[in-house]
């Protein structure tokens, strides 16, 4: 039965039932999805379940109509009515289409393209530790991961397209190749020590796999809260779809109303340590496409079996997915489960136990 054949009350009851099952809590018609335990990642699951029950719904509807009552009215045919003034909405200036970015930006493989590899700790002995960051790196992330080196030099990678007018890469394989081109300039021969967190942990793993396939020794791969590789967005989405989803998420997270300037948006994000002063407001549109490219790359990545040593830290809430998608292909893995219960990897990065265990392994 489609939304057009249902009453507002029937749709509202269905939405409340879906949210109650997903969030494991009672839901009132006026409850805000994001205030009762929902987050931007769960919006995709909400949308998929709603469509499975016959509702023609997009992810943007949940961001703009975050209560069962308002969402039901919208889906029942009130879509022509403007959203309430308090509904989060991203400024139009934040959106940059993939077509426009590809027309106006250069290749990350060009000789004059910005480098992806940066020294974090220049002093030290032994082979360096190479850390793959998730892309949106504020200063505290660099500081936290720099301490993992155990007396070694430490280098960090930034995602292609994070800095400068270059196009992002849209597969994990390509990102790994891009990073390895710079890594081998610093250290032509193994043994190698790699680490990464969130999206970066997946890239670090693929880099290690490529190095071993080329006959090099990889002494350690440290993976801190790697992506669990479950469905993040619809498999049919392209870069523009994921970018729009990203902007709806930012609007909900930062309370945007759609009339903010890029300077205002950047300041809110900088205050929350999403970005730092190495970037500026004009970078924001490109950075959201870069984020979408990383999400698309993760969505289509399938890890292959890896026999080398891996040190893995994961939030216990992601255990089932991690066992299915990661531990099933790792044969030499030391796994540590932590109880943070959040999607944000930053608490794990700051966990002293994580740093201590990585340093202990590197000190061997």
mmCIF file of N, CA, C and O in Angstrom, residues 99-179:
data_model
loop_
_atom_site.group_PDB
_atom_site.id
_atom_site.type_symbol
_atom_site.label_atom_id
_atom_site.label_comp_id
_atom_site.label_asym_id
_atom_site.label_seq_id
_atom_site.Cartn_x
_atom_site.Cartn_y
_atom_site.Cartn_z
ATOM 1 N N UNK A 99 29.946 16.880 -11.263
ATOM 2 C CA UNK A 99 30.272 17.326 -12.622
ATOM 3 C C UNK A 99 31.069 18.623 -12.593
ATOM 4 O O UNK A 99 32.062 18.777 -13.315
ATOM 5 N N UNK A 100 30.620 19.569 -11.757
ATOM 6 C CA UNK A 100 31.319 20.848 -11.695
ATOM 7 C C UNK A 100 32.717 20.687 -11.115
ATOM 8 O O UNK A 100 33.687 21.286 -11.592
ATOM 9 N N UNK A 101 32.846 19.859 -10.074
ATOM 10 C CA UNK A 101 34.166 19.658 -9.472
ATOM 11 C C UNK A 101 35.122 19.038 -10.486
ATOM 12 O O UNK A 101 36.274 19.460 -10.597
ATOM 13 N N UNK A 102 34.651 18.047 -11.239
ATOM 14 C CA UNK A 102 35.537 17.383 -12.202
ATOM 15 C C UNK A 102 35.929 18.322 -13.337
ATOM 16 O O UNK A 102 37.008 18.196 -13.898
ATOM 17 N N UNK A 103 35.059 19.297 -13.661
ATOM 18 C CA UNK A 103 35.389 20.259 -14.719
ATOM 19 C C UNK A 103 36.391 21.302 -14.257
ATOM 20 O O UNK A 103 37.174 21.826 -15.065
ATOM 21 N N UNK A 104 36.384 21.604 -12.979
ATOM 22 C CA UNK A 104 37.160 22.751 -12.496
ATOM 23 C C UNK A 104 38.388 22.372 -11.676
ATOM 24 O O UNK A 104 39.181 23.249 -11.342
ATOM 25 N N UNK A 105 38.551 21.095 -11.354
ATOM 26 C CA UNK A 105 39.677 20.663 -10.529
ATOM 27 C C UNK A 105 40.586 19.734 -11.317
ATOM 28 O O UNK A 105 40.155 19.053 -12.250
ATOM 29 N N UNK A 106 41.846 19.699 -10.909
ATOM 30 C CA UNK A 106 42.830 18.887 -11.610
ATOM 31 C C UNK A 106 42.994 17.506 -11.005
ATOM 32 O O UNK A 106 42.336 17.128 -10.037
ATOM 33 N N UNK A 107 43.911 16.745 -11.571
ATOM 34 C CA UNK A 107 44.170 15.377 -11.143
ATOM 35 C C UNK A 107 45.089 15.352 -9.932
ATOM 36 O O UNK A 107 46.060 16.107 -9.853
ATOM 37 N N UNK A 108 44.790 14.457 -8.995
ATOM 38 C CA UNK A 108 45.665 14.290 -7.831
ATOM 39 C C UNK A 108 46.981 13.616 -8.206
ATOM 40 O O UNK A 108 47.917 13.602 -7.410
ATOM 41 N N UNK A 109 47.059 13.063 -9.428
ATOM 42 C CA UNK A 109 48.293 12.435 -9.892
ATOM 43 C C UNK A 109 49.205 13.416 -10.624
ATOM 44 O O UNK A 109 50.312 13.050 -11.006
ATOM 45 N N UNK A 110 48.751 14.650 -10.822
ATOM 46 C CA UNK A 110 49.582 15.628 -11.521
ATOM 47 C C UNK A 110 50.835 15.945 -10.697
ATOM 48 O O UNK A 110 50.792 15.941 -9.463
ATOM 49 N N UNK A 111 51.952 16.217 -11.355
ATOM 50 C CA UNK A 111 53.206 16.488 -10.619
ATOM 51 C C UNK A 111 53.099 17.647 -9.640
ATOM 52 O O UNK A 111 53.789 17.652 -8.609
ATOM 53 N N UNK A 112 52.258 18.641 -9.951
ATOM 54 C CA UNK A 112 52.155 19.795 -9.063
ATOM 55 C C UNK A 112 50.975 19.691 -8.089
ATOM 56 O O UNK A 112 50.639 20.665 -7.416
ATOM 57 N N UNK A 113 50.331 18.537 -8.006
ATOM 58 C CA UNK A 113 49.211 18.359 -7.074
ATOM 59 C C UNK A 113 49.715 18.374 -5.635
ATOM 60 O O UNK A 113 50.862 17.979 -5.354
ATOM 61 N N UNK A 114 48.886 18.839 -4.686
ATOM 62 C CA UNK A 114 49.315 18.835 -3.278
ATOM 63 C C UNK A 114 49.664 17.426 -2.805
ATOM 64 O O UNK A 114 49.028 16.449 -3.196
ATOM 65 N N UNK A 115 50.678 17.358 -1.974
ATOM 66 C CA UNK A 115 51.075 16.067 -1.416
ATOM 67 C C UNK A 115 50.036 15.572 -0.417
ATOM 68 O O UNK A 115 49.311 16.360 0.194
ATOM 69 N N UNK A 116 49.984 14.268 -0.274
ATOM 70 C CA UNK A 116 49.095 13.650 0.706
ATOM 71 C C UNK A 116 49.831 13.282 1.992
ATOM 72 O O UNK A 116 49.197 13.105 3.043
ATOM 73 N N UNK A 117 51.155 13.152 1.940
ATOM 74 C CA UNK A 117 51.952 12.682 3.071
ATOM 75 C C UNK A 117 52.650 13.855 3.751
ATOM 76 O O UNK A 117 53.300 14.671 3.093
ATOM 77 N N UNK A 118 52.511 13.905 5.098
ATOM 78 C CA UNK A 118 53.100 14.976 5.882
ATOM 79 C C UNK A 118 53.848 14.391 7.085
ATOM 80 O O UNK A 118 53.373 13.436 7.707
ATOM 81 N N UNK A 119 55.004 14.965 7.432
ATOM 82 C CA UNK A 119 55.694 14.514 8.657
ATOM 83 C C UNK A 119 54.963 15.026 9.890
ATOM 84 O O UNK A 119 54.605 16.208 9.963
ATOM 85 N N UNK A 120 54.734 14.145 10.842
ATOM 86 C CA UNK A 120 54.131 14.529 12.124
ATOM 87 C C UNK A 120 55.177 14.587 13.228
ATOM 88 O O UNK A 120 55.173 15.477 14.059
ATOM 89 N N UNK A 121 56.073 13.601 13.249
ATOM 90 C CA UNK A 121 57.181 13.564 14.206
ATOM 91 C C UNK A 121 58.459 13.309 13.390
ATOM 92 O O UNK A 121 58.610 12.248 12.795
ATOM 93 N N UNK A 122 59.346 14.273 13.357
ATOM 94 C CA UNK A 122 60.533 14.150 12.517
ATOM 95 C C UNK A 122 61.687 13.454 13.218
ATOM 96 O O UNK A 122 62.559 12.886 12.556
ATOM 97 N N UNK A 123 61.722 13.514 14.542
ATOM 98 C CA UNK A 123 62.809 12.874 15.285
ATOM 99 C C UNK A 123 62.421 11.434 15.629
ATOM 100 O O UNK A 123 61.253 11.122 15.828
ATOM 101 N N UNK A 124 63.435 10.577 15.712
ATOM 102 C CA UNK A 124 63.171 9.205 16.114
ATOM 103 C C UNK A 124 64.114 8.233 15.439
ATOM 104 O O UNK A 124 64.887 8.598 14.549
ATOM 105 N N UNK A 125 64.038 6.973 15.861
ATOM 106 C CA UNK A 125 64.904 5.924 15.338
ATOM 107 C C UNK A 125 64.045 4.791 14.804
ATOM 108 O O UNK A 125 62.961 4.514 15.288
ATOM 109 N N UNK A 126 64.565 4.114 13.792
ATOM 110 C CA UNK A 126 63.858 2.984 13.220
ATOM 111 C C UNK A 126 62.973 3.395 12.056
ATOM 112 O O UNK A 126 62.904 4.562 11.667
ATOM 113 N N UNK A 127 62.295 2.392 11.484
ATOM 114 C CA UNK A 127 61.394 2.672 10.363
ATOM 115 C C UNK A 127 60.227 3.526 10.837
ATOM 116 O O UNK A 127 59.746 3.376 11.951
ATOM 117 N N UNK A 128 59.730 4.415 9.992
ATOM 118 C CA UNK A 128 58.647 5.306 10.407
ATOM 119 C C UNK A 128 57.335 4.550 10.627
ATOM 120 O O UNK A 128 57.145 3.431 10.147
ATOM 121 N N UNK A 129 56.445 5.203 11.348
ATOM 122 C CA UNK A 129 55.058 4.777 11.422
ATOM 123 C C UNK A 129 54.263 5.675 10.481
ATOM 124 O O UNK A 129 54.328 6.904 10.582
ATOM 125 N N UNK A 130 53.520 5.073 9.549
ATOM 126 C CA UNK A 130 52.686 5.816 8.607
ATOM 127 C C UNK A 130 51.229 5.676 9.036
ATOM 128 O O UNK A 130 50.711 4.564 9.133
ATOM 129 N N UNK A 131 50.573 6.812 9.273
ATOM 130 C CA UNK A 131 49.196 6.817 9.759
ATOM 131 C C UNK A 131 48.282 7.401 8.692
ATOM 132 O O UNK A 131 48.528 8.498 8.184
ATOM 133 N N UNK A 132 47.232 6.661 8.366
ATOM 134 C CA UNK A 132 46.256 7.120 7.384
ATOM 135 C C UNK A 132 45.083 7.728 8.136
ATOM 136 O O UNK A 132 44.396 7.040 8.899
ATOM 137 N N UNK A 133 44.857 9.019 7.931
ATOM 138 C CA UNK A 133 43.781 9.717 8.619
ATOM 139 C C UNK A 133 42.494 9.608 7.825
ATOM 140 O O UNK A 133 42.479 9.203 6.674
ATOM 141 N N UNK A 134 41.403 10.016 8.441
ATOM 142 C CA UNK A 134 40.097 9.836 7.798
ATOM 143 C C UNK A 134 39.765 10.948 6.821
ATOM 144 O O UNK A 134 38.768 10.886 6.129
ATOM 145 N N UNK A 135 40.572 11.982 6.746
ATOM 146 C CA UNK A 135 40.312 13.049 5.779
ATOM 147 C C UNK A 135 40.030 14.372 6.458
ATOM 148 O O UNK A 135 40.736 15.351 6.235
ATOM 149 N N UNK A 136 39.008 14.424 7.319
ATOM 150 C CA UNK A 136 38.649 15.676 7.995
ATOM 151 C C UNK A 136 39.423 15.764 9.305
ATOM 152 O O UNK A 136 38.905 15.449 10.369
ATOM 153 N N UNK A 137 40.668 16.204 9.226
ATOM 154 C CA UNK A 137 41.567 16.084 10.361
ATOM 155 C C UNK A 137 41.819 17.409 11.057
ATOM 156 O O UNK A 137 42.506 18.267 10.541
ATOM 157 N N UNK A 138 41.252 17.576 12.236
ATOM 158 C CA UNK A 138 41.576 18.725 13.067
ATOM 159 C C UNK A 138 42.876 18.454 13.809
ATOM 160 O O UNK A 138 43.369 17.331 13.858
ATOM 161 N N UNK A 139 43.413 19.508 14.401
ATOM 162 C CA UNK A 139 44.719 19.395 15.030
ATOM 163 C C UNK A 139 44.794 18.348 16.119
ATOM 164 O O UNK A 139 45.827 17.679 16.284
ATOM 165 N N UNK A 140 43.709 18.158 16.884
ATOM 166 C CA UNK A 140 43.784 17.211 17.994
ATOM 167 C C UNK A 140 43.957 15.781 17.489
ATOM 168 O O UNK A 140 44.546 14.933 18.170
ATOM 169 N N UNK A 141 43.443 15.472 16.274
ATOM 170 C CA UNK A 141 43.604 14.135 15.718
ATOM 171 C C UNK A 141 45.072 13.875 15.406
ATOM 172 O O UNK A 141 45.614 12.810 15.720
ATOM 173 N N UNK A 142 45.732 14.875 14.807
ATOM 174 C CA UNK A 142 47.163 14.730 14.533
ATOM 175 C C UNK A 142 47.940 14.534 15.836
ATOM 176 O O UNK A 142 48.850 13.703 15.915
ATOM 177 N N UNK A 143 47.561 15.296 16.843
ATOM 178 C CA UNK A 143 48.277 15.208 18.116
ATOM 179 C C UNK A 143 48.099 13.838 18.752
ATOM 180 O O UNK A 143 49.052 13.237 19.249
ATOM 181 N N UNK A 144 46.876 13.316 18.744
ATOM 182 C CA UNK A 144 46.604 12.022 19.373
ATOM 183 C C UNK A 144 47.356 10.901 18.678
ATOM 184 O O UNK A 144 47.978 10.051 19.326
ATOM 185 N N UNK A 145 47.324 10.883 17.354
ATOM 186 C CA UNK A 145 47.944 9.774 16.634
ATOM 187 C C UNK A 145 49.457 9.916 16.554
ATOM 188 O O UNK A 145 50.161 8.911 16.411
ATOM 189 N N UNK A 146 49.972 11.134 16.647
ATOM 190 C CA UNK A 146 51.425 11.313 16.630
ATOM 191 C C UNK A 146 52.090 10.605 17.804
ATOM 192 O O UNK A 146 53.260 10.214 17.728
ATOM 193 N N UNK A 147 51.348 10.430 18.886
ATOM 194 C CA UNK A 147 51.908 9.804 20.082
ATOM 195 C C UNK A 147 52.029 8.294 19.961
ATOM 196 O O UNK A 147 52.531 7.642 20.878
ATOM 197 N N UNK A 148 51.589 7.718 18.857
ATOM 198 C CA UNK A 148 51.635 6.266 18.701
ATOM 199 C C UNK A 148 53.014 5.750 18.284
ATOM 200 O O UNK A 148 53.242 4.547 18.253
ATOM 201 N N UNK A 149 53.941 6.635 17.942
ATOM 202 C CA UNK A 149 55.147 6.219 17.250
ATOM 203 C C UNK A 149 56.162 5.437 18.047
ATOM 204 O O UNK A 149 57.047 4.819 17.475
ATOM 205 N N UNK A 150 56.108 5.466 19.378
ATOM 206 C CA UNK A 150 57.060 4.723 20.214
ATOM 207 C C UNK A 150 58.504 5.051 19.857
ATOM 208 O O UNK A 150 59.351 4.164 19.736
ATOM 209 N N UNK A 151 58.810 6.340 19.681
ATOM 210 C CA UNK A 151 60.182 6.751 19.407
ATOM 211 C C UNK A 151 60.575 6.702 17.945
ATOM 212 O O UNK A 151 61.731 6.972 17.619
ATOM 213 N N UNK A 152 59.636 6.369 17.069
ATOM 214 C CA UNK A 152 59.916 6.344 15.640
ATOM 215 C C UNK A 152 59.476 7.661 15.003
ATOM 216 O O UNK A 152 58.626 8.359 15.540
ATOM 217 N N UNK A 153 60.005 8.003 13.828
ATOM 218 C CA UNK A 153 59.400 9.098 13.062
ATOM 219 C C UNK A 153 57.966 8.720 12.688
ATOM 220 O O UNK A 153 57.652 7.534 12.506
ATOM 221 N N UNK A 154 57.099 9.706 12.575
ATOM 222 C CA UNK A 154 55.694 9.445 12.262
ATOM 223 C C UNK A 154 55.274 10.338 11.099
ATOM 224 O O UNK A 154 55.556 11.544 11.089
ATOM 225 N N UNK A 155 54.584 9.736 10.127
ATOM 226 C CA UNK A 155 54.033 10.462 8.987
ATOM 227 C C UNK A 155 52.526 10.254 8.940
ATOM 228 O O UNK A 155 52.019 9.205 9.345
ATOM 229 N N UNK A 156 51.816 11.247 8.429
ATOM 230 C CA UNK A 156 50.375 11.140 8.296
ATOM 231 C C UNK A 156 49.924 11.424 6.874
ATOM 232 O O UNK A 156 50.490 12.283 6.186
ATOM 233 N N UNK A 157 48.901 10.690 6.414
ATOM 234 C CA UNK A 157 48.324 10.901 5.084
ATOM 235 C C UNK A 157 47.014 11.670 5.188
ATOM 236 O O UNK A 157 46.210 11.418 6.087
ATOM 237 N N UNK A 158 46.804 12.580 4.255
ATOM 238 C CA UNK A 158 45.520 13.252 4.082
ATOM 239 C C UNK A 158 44.892 12.779 2.778
ATOM 240 O O UNK A 158 45.589 12.497 1.809
ATOM 241 N N UNK A 159 43.568 12.725 2.757
ATOM 242 C CA UNK A 159 42.866 12.211 1.591
ATOM 243 C C UNK A 159 43.094 13.091 0.363
ATOM 244 O O UNK A 159 43.150 14.318 0.475
ATOM 245 N N UNK A 160 43.235 12.486 -0.827
ATOM 246 C CA UNK A 160 43.303 13.282 -2.057
ATOM 247 C C UNK A 160 42.071 14.182 -2.168
ATOM 248 O O UNK A 160 40.939 13.734 -1.996
ATOM 249 N N UNK A 161 42.288 15.433 -2.448
ATOM 250 C CA UNK A 161 41.193 16.384 -2.523
ATOM 251 C C UNK A 161 40.921 17.094 -1.221
ATOM 252 O O UNK A 161 40.102 18.005 -1.169
ATOM 253 N N UNK A 162 41.607 16.694 -0.149
ATOM 254 C CA UNK A 162 41.407 17.377 1.129
ATOM 255 C C UNK A 162 41.990 18.775 1.091
ATOM 256 O O UNK A 162 41.439 19.712 1.661
ATOM 257 N N UNK A 163 43.089 18.907 0.407
ATOM 258 C CA UNK A 163 43.767 20.211 0.350
ATOM 259 C C UNK A 163 44.104 20.525 -1.115
ATOM 260 O O UNK A 163 44.757 19.748 -1.787
ATOM 261 N N UNK A 164 43.621 21.643 -1.600
ATOM 262 C CA UNK A 164 43.941 22.055 -2.957
ATOM 263 C C UNK A 164 42.871 21.657 -3.957
ATOM 264 O O UNK A 164 42.030 20.789 -3.703
ATOM 265 N N UNK A 165 42.905 22.277 -5.117
ATOM 266 C CA UNK A 165 41.879 22.092 -6.143
ATOM 267 C C UNK A 165 42.160 20.861 -6.991
ATOM 268 O O UNK A 165 42.470 20.936 -8.184
ATOM 269 N N UNK A 166 42.076 19.688 -6.372
ATOM 270 C CA UNK A 166 42.236 18.436 -7.093
ATOM 271 C C UNK A 166 41.017 17.554 -6.843
ATOM 272 O O UNK A 166 40.330 17.676 -5.836
ATOM 273 N N UNK A 167 40.778 16.652 -7.778
ATOM 274 C CA UNK A 167 39.636 15.753 -7.690
ATOM 275 C C UNK A 167 39.926 14.638 -6.691
ATOM 276 O O UNK A 167 41.050 14.155 -6.592
ATOM 277 N N UNK A 168 38.921 14.190 -5.961
ATOM 278 C CA UNK A 168 39.116 13.050 -5.066
ATOM 279 C C UNK A 168 39.166 11.749 -5.854
ATOM 280 O O UNK A 168 38.820 11.715 -7.044
ATOM 281 N N UNK A 169 39.601 10.688 -5.209
ATOM 282 C CA UNK A 169 39.584 9.349 -5.796
ATOM 283 C C UNK A 169 38.379 8.590 -5.247
ATOM 284 O O UNK A 169 37.981 8.795 -4.094
ATOM 285 N N UNK A 170 37.825 7.692 -6.040
ATOM 286 C CA UNK A 170 36.547 7.085 -5.672
ATOM 287 C C UNK A 170 36.631 5.576 -5.437
ATOM 288 O O UNK A 170 35.608 4.908 -5.350
ATOM 289 N N UNK A 171 37.847 5.025 -5.331
ATOM 290 C CA UNK A 171 38.006 3.624 -4.927
ATOM 291 C C UNK A 171 39.114 3.530 -3.892
ATOM 292 O O UNK A 171 40.071 4.317 -3.917
ATOM 293 N N UNK A 172 38.984 2.583 -2.986
ATOM 294 C CA UNK A 172 40.023 2.339 -1.980
ATOM 295 C C UNK A 172 41.315 1.932 -2.663
ATOM 296 O O UNK A 172 42.414 2.326 -2.237
ATOM 297 N N UNK A 173 41.229 1.166 -3.725
ATOM 298 C CA UNK A 173 42.411 0.732 -4.462
ATOM 299 C C UNK A 173 43.207 1.924 -4.980
ATOM 300 O O UNK A 173 44.433 1.982 -4.839
ATOM 301 N N UNK A 174 42.511 2.909 -5.558
ATOM 302 C CA UNK A 174 43.201 4.081 -6.086
ATOM 303 C C UNK A 174 43.818 4.931 -4.972
ATOM 304 O O UNK A 174 44.918 5.464 -5.116
ATOM 305 N N UNK A 175 43.097 5.079 -3.866
ATOM 306 C CA UNK A 175 43.643 5.860 -2.751
ATOM 307 C C UNK A 175 44.905 5.190 -2.215
ATOM 308 O O UNK A 175 45.916 5.846 -1.942
ATOM 309 N N UNK A 176 44.867 3.854 -2.070
ATOM 310 C CA UNK A 176 46.046 3.130 -1.581
ATOM 311 C C UNK A 176 47.226 3.312 -2.525
ATOM 312 O O UNK A 176 48.367 3.531 -2.085
ATOM 313 N N UNK A 177 46.988 3.236 -3.829
ATOM 314 C CA UNK A 177 48.069 3.441 -4.799
ATOM 315 C C UNK A 177 48.643 4.856 -4.698
ATOM 316 O O UNK A 177 49.861 5.050 -4.795
ATOM 317 N N UNK A 178 47.751 5.840 -4.508
ATOM 318 C CA UNK A 178 48.211 7.232 -4.405
ATOM 319 C C UNK A 178 49.106 7.420 -3.188
ATOM 320 O O UNK A 178 50.162 8.071 -3.273
ATOM 321 N N UNK A 179 48.719 6.836 -2.068
ATOM 322 C CA UNK A 179 49.527 6.963 -0.856
ATOM 323 C C UNK A 179 50.847 6.207 -0.971
ATOM 324 O O UNK A 179 51.893 6.678 -0.519
#
